[in-house]
């Protein structure tokens, strides 16, 4: 079954997956963007796991494997794994 993802879709009544877009504040230095993103993503996932619900789609009983990080390039992926 193919389910199209919609960027930034608020609370999904259907419980289908959602995609969130992270906006980087303009005051974040260019050489610190990856670290900023990694920290923001880690906090979002941690908060969702701690609270037992993904605020973007309303999915409950979350596991770490329920999240996927998509990046434009693979060069900086190790930063997101820390």
N, C-alpha and C. Protein backbone atom coordinates (compact mmCIF):
# COMPACT_ATOMS: atom_id res chain seq x y z
N UNK A 1 0.86 -1.18 0.00
CA UNK A 1 0.00 0.00 0.00
C UNK A 1 0.89 1.23 0.00
N UNK A 2 0.65 2.14 -0.91
CA UNK A 2 1.40 3.40 -0.98
C UNK A 2 0.60 4.49 -0.29
N UNK A 3 1.25 5.21 0.63
CA UNK A 3 0.62 6.34 1.30
C UNK A 3 1.51 7.55 1.09
N UNK A 4 1.00 8.54 0.40
CA UNK A 4 1.77 9.76 0.16
C UNK A 4 1.89 10.56 1.46
N UNK A 5 3.07 11.12 1.69
CA UNK A 5 3.30 11.93 2.88
C UNK A 5 3.06 13.39 2.54
N UNK A 6 2.51 14.12 3.48
CA UNK A 6 2.25 15.53 3.28
C UNK A 6 3.10 16.33 4.26
N UNK A 7 3.91 17.23 3.75
CA UNK A 7 4.81 18.03 4.58
C UNK A 7 4.04 18.89 5.57
N UNK A 8 4.41 18.78 6.84
CA UNK A 8 3.85 19.64 7.87
C UNK A 8 2.39 19.42 8.18
N UNK A 9 1.84 18.30 7.79
CA UNK A 9 0.43 18.04 8.05
C UNK A 9 0.19 18.01 9.55
N UNK A 10 -0.75 18.81 10.06
CA UNK A 10 -1.04 18.78 11.49
C UNK A 10 -1.74 17.48 11.88
N UNK A 11 -1.99 17.30 13.14
CA UNK A 11 -2.63 16.12 13.70
C UNK A 11 -3.44 15.34 12.66
N UNK A 12 -3.01 14.13 12.41
CA UNK A 12 -3.69 13.27 11.45
C UNK A 12 -4.70 12.40 12.17
N UNK A 13 -5.96 12.61 11.87
CA UNK A 13 -7.01 11.80 12.49
C UNK A 13 -6.89 10.34 12.06
N UNK A 14 -6.31 10.12 10.88
CA UNK A 14 -6.20 8.76 10.37
C UNK A 14 -5.03 8.00 10.95
N UNK A 15 -4.10 8.73 11.61
CA UNK A 15 -2.92 8.08 12.15
C UNK A 15 -1.86 7.77 11.10
N UNK A 16 -2.03 8.29 9.88
CA UNK A 16 -1.06 8.04 8.83
C UNK A 16 0.22 8.82 9.09
N UNK A 17 1.31 8.41 8.50
CA UNK A 17 2.59 9.10 8.72
C UNK A 17 2.53 10.55 8.28
N UNK A 18 3.39 11.35 8.87
CA UNK A 18 3.48 12.75 8.49
C UNK A 18 4.94 13.12 8.28
N UNK A 19 5.15 14.19 7.57
CA UNK A 19 6.49 14.71 7.33
C UNK A 19 6.55 16.10 7.94
N UNK A 20 7.59 16.35 8.69
CA UNK A 20 7.78 17.67 9.29
C UNK A 20 8.99 18.33 8.66
N UNK A 21 8.89 19.61 8.40
CA UNK A 21 10.00 20.36 7.82
C UNK A 21 10.57 21.24 8.92
N UNK A 22 11.88 21.15 9.11
CA UNK A 22 12.56 21.92 10.15
C UNK A 22 13.06 23.22 9.55
N UNK A 23 12.59 24.34 10.07
CA UNK A 23 13.04 25.65 9.64
C UNK A 23 14.26 26.05 10.48
N UNK A 24 15.32 26.46 9.82
CA UNK A 24 16.53 26.89 10.52
C UNK A 24 16.47 28.40 10.69
N UNK A 25 16.57 28.89 11.93
CA UNK A 25 16.56 30.34 12.15
C UNK A 25 17.72 31.00 11.40
N UNK A 26 17.50 32.19 10.88
CA UNK A 26 18.55 32.85 10.10
C UNK A 26 19.80 33.20 10.89
N UNK A 27 19.69 33.23 12.21
CA UNK A 27 20.86 33.59 13.03
C UNK A 27 21.78 32.40 13.34
N UNK A 28 21.41 31.20 12.87
CA UNK A 28 22.28 30.03 13.07
C UNK A 28 23.41 30.10 12.04
N UNK A 29 24.67 30.13 12.50
CA UNK A 29 25.79 30.18 11.55
C UNK A 29 25.78 28.97 10.62
N UNK A 30 26.16 29.19 9.38
CA UNK A 30 26.16 28.15 8.36
C UNK A 30 26.91 26.90 8.79
N UNK A 31 28.05 27.07 9.45
CA UNK A 31 28.85 25.91 9.84
C UNK A 31 28.29 25.18 11.06
N UNK A 32 27.17 25.67 11.62
CA UNK A 32 26.54 25.02 12.77
C UNK A 32 25.14 24.48 12.45
N UNK A 33 24.75 24.55 11.19
CA UNK A 33 23.39 24.13 10.83
C UNK A 33 23.16 22.65 11.09
N UNK A 34 24.10 21.79 10.72
CA UNK A 34 23.91 20.35 10.93
C UNK A 34 23.75 20.02 12.41
N UNK A 35 24.56 20.63 13.25
CA UNK A 35 24.46 20.39 14.69
C UNK A 35 23.12 20.89 15.22
N UNK A 36 22.67 22.05 14.73
CA UNK A 36 21.38 22.60 15.14
C UNK A 36 20.26 21.63 14.76
N UNK A 37 20.29 21.17 13.51
CA UNK A 37 19.27 20.23 13.03
C UNK A 37 19.27 18.94 13.85
N UNK A 38 20.45 18.38 14.05
CA UNK A 38 20.56 17.12 14.79
C UNK A 38 19.99 17.26 16.20
N UNK A 39 20.31 18.38 16.86
CA UNK A 39 19.81 18.61 18.22
C UNK A 39 18.28 18.76 18.21
N UNK A 40 17.75 19.54 17.28
CA UNK A 40 16.31 19.76 17.21
C UNK A 40 15.56 18.45 16.92
N UNK A 41 16.09 17.65 16.01
CA UNK A 41 15.46 16.37 15.68
C UNK A 41 15.52 15.41 16.87
N UNK A 42 16.66 15.35 17.53
CA UNK A 42 16.81 14.47 18.70
C UNK A 42 15.83 14.87 19.80
N UNK A 43 15.68 16.18 20.03
CA UNK A 43 14.74 16.64 21.06
C UNK A 43 13.30 16.28 20.69
N UNK A 44 12.95 16.45 19.42
CA UNK A 44 11.59 16.12 18.97
C UNK A 44 11.30 14.64 19.18
N UNK A 45 12.22 13.79 18.75
CA UNK A 45 12.02 12.35 18.91
C UNK A 45 11.99 11.96 20.38
N UNK A 46 12.92 12.50 21.16
CA UNK A 46 12.97 12.19 22.59
C UNK A 46 11.68 12.61 23.29
N UNK A 47 11.21 13.82 23.01
CA UNK A 47 9.97 14.30 23.62
C UNK A 47 8.79 13.43 23.21
N UNK A 48 8.75 13.05 21.93
CA UNK A 48 7.65 12.20 21.45
C UNK A 48 7.67 10.84 22.15
N UNK A 49 8.85 10.26 22.31
CA UNK A 49 8.96 8.96 22.99
C UNK A 49 8.61 9.09 24.46
N UNK A 50 9.10 10.16 25.11
CA UNK A 50 8.82 10.38 26.53
C UNK A 50 7.33 10.60 26.79
N UNK A 51 6.67 11.31 25.87
CA UNK A 51 5.25 11.62 26.05
C UNK A 51 4.35 10.51 25.48
N UNK A 52 4.94 9.59 24.75
CA UNK A 52 4.18 8.46 24.22
C UNK A 52 3.31 8.80 23.03
N UNK A 53 3.53 9.97 22.42
CA UNK A 53 2.72 10.33 21.26
C UNK A 53 3.50 11.28 20.36
N UNK A 54 3.33 11.10 19.05
CA UNK A 54 3.93 12.00 18.07
C UNK A 54 2.96 13.15 17.86
N UNK A 55 3.33 14.38 18.24
CA UNK A 55 2.39 15.49 18.12
C UNK A 55 2.01 15.82 16.69
N UNK A 56 2.81 15.39 15.72
CA UNK A 56 2.52 15.71 14.32
C UNK A 56 1.37 14.88 13.76
N UNK A 57 1.27 13.61 14.18
CA UNK A 57 0.24 12.76 13.58
C UNK A 57 -0.65 12.07 14.60
N UNK A 58 -0.33 12.22 15.88
CA UNK A 58 -1.16 11.62 16.92
C UNK A 58 -0.90 10.15 17.16
N UNK A 59 0.14 9.59 16.53
CA UNK A 59 0.44 8.17 16.72
C UNK A 59 0.92 7.95 18.15
N UNK A 60 0.40 6.91 18.77
CA UNK A 60 0.76 6.56 20.15
C UNK A 60 1.62 5.31 20.17
N UNK A 61 2.13 4.98 21.38
CA UNK A 61 2.95 3.78 21.58
C UNK A 61 4.15 3.76 20.63
N UNK A 62 4.86 4.87 20.59
CA UNK A 62 5.98 5.02 19.66
C UNK A 62 7.20 4.23 20.08
N UNK A 63 7.97 3.83 19.07
CA UNK A 63 9.27 3.21 19.26
C UNK A 63 10.28 4.02 18.47
N UNK A 64 11.56 3.97 18.84
CA UNK A 64 12.56 4.73 18.08
C UNK A 64 12.53 4.43 16.58
N UNK A 65 12.22 3.21 16.20
CA UNK A 65 12.17 2.84 14.80
C UNK A 65 11.00 3.43 14.03
N UNK A 66 10.10 4.12 14.73
CA UNK A 66 8.96 4.75 14.06
C UNK A 66 9.33 6.07 13.39
N UNK A 67 10.56 6.52 13.60
CA UNK A 67 11.00 7.80 13.05
C UNK A 67 12.02 7.57 11.94
N UNK A 68 11.97 8.44 10.94
CA UNK A 68 12.94 8.39 9.85
C UNK A 68 13.41 9.82 9.59
N UNK A 69 14.72 9.97 9.43
CA UNK A 69 15.30 11.27 9.12
C UNK A 69 15.73 11.25 7.66
N UNK A 70 15.25 12.23 6.90
CA UNK A 70 15.60 12.34 5.49
C UNK A 70 16.43 13.59 5.32
N UNK A 71 17.59 13.44 4.70
CA UNK A 71 18.47 14.58 4.46
C UNK A 71 18.75 14.71 2.97
N UNK A 72 19.19 15.91 2.58
CA UNK A 72 19.52 16.13 1.18
C UNK A 72 20.82 15.43 0.80
N UNK A 73 21.76 15.36 1.73
CA UNK A 73 23.07 14.76 1.47
C UNK A 73 23.39 13.76 2.57
N UNK A 74 24.21 12.76 2.23
CA UNK A 74 24.60 11.76 3.22
C UNK A 74 25.91 12.11 3.91
N UNK A 75 26.60 13.12 3.43
CA UNK A 75 27.91 13.49 3.96
C UNK A 75 27.90 13.73 5.48
N UNK A 76 26.86 14.36 5.98
CA UNK A 76 26.81 14.73 7.40
C UNK A 76 25.98 13.79 8.27
N UNK A 77 25.58 12.63 7.75
CA UNK A 77 24.75 11.72 8.52
C UNK A 77 25.33 11.32 9.88
N UNK A 78 26.65 11.15 10.02
CA UNK A 78 27.17 10.79 11.34
C UNK A 78 26.81 11.79 12.44
N UNK A 79 26.63 13.05 12.07
CA UNK A 79 26.27 14.07 13.06
C UNK A 79 24.90 13.76 13.65
N UNK A 80 23.98 13.26 12.85
CA UNK A 80 22.63 12.98 13.32
C UNK A 80 22.57 11.72 14.17
N UNK A 81 23.57 10.88 14.08
CA UNK A 81 23.61 9.64 14.85
C UNK A 81 24.19 9.77 16.24
N UNK A 82 24.70 10.93 16.56
CA UNK A 82 25.31 11.11 17.89
C UNK A 82 24.29 11.19 19.00
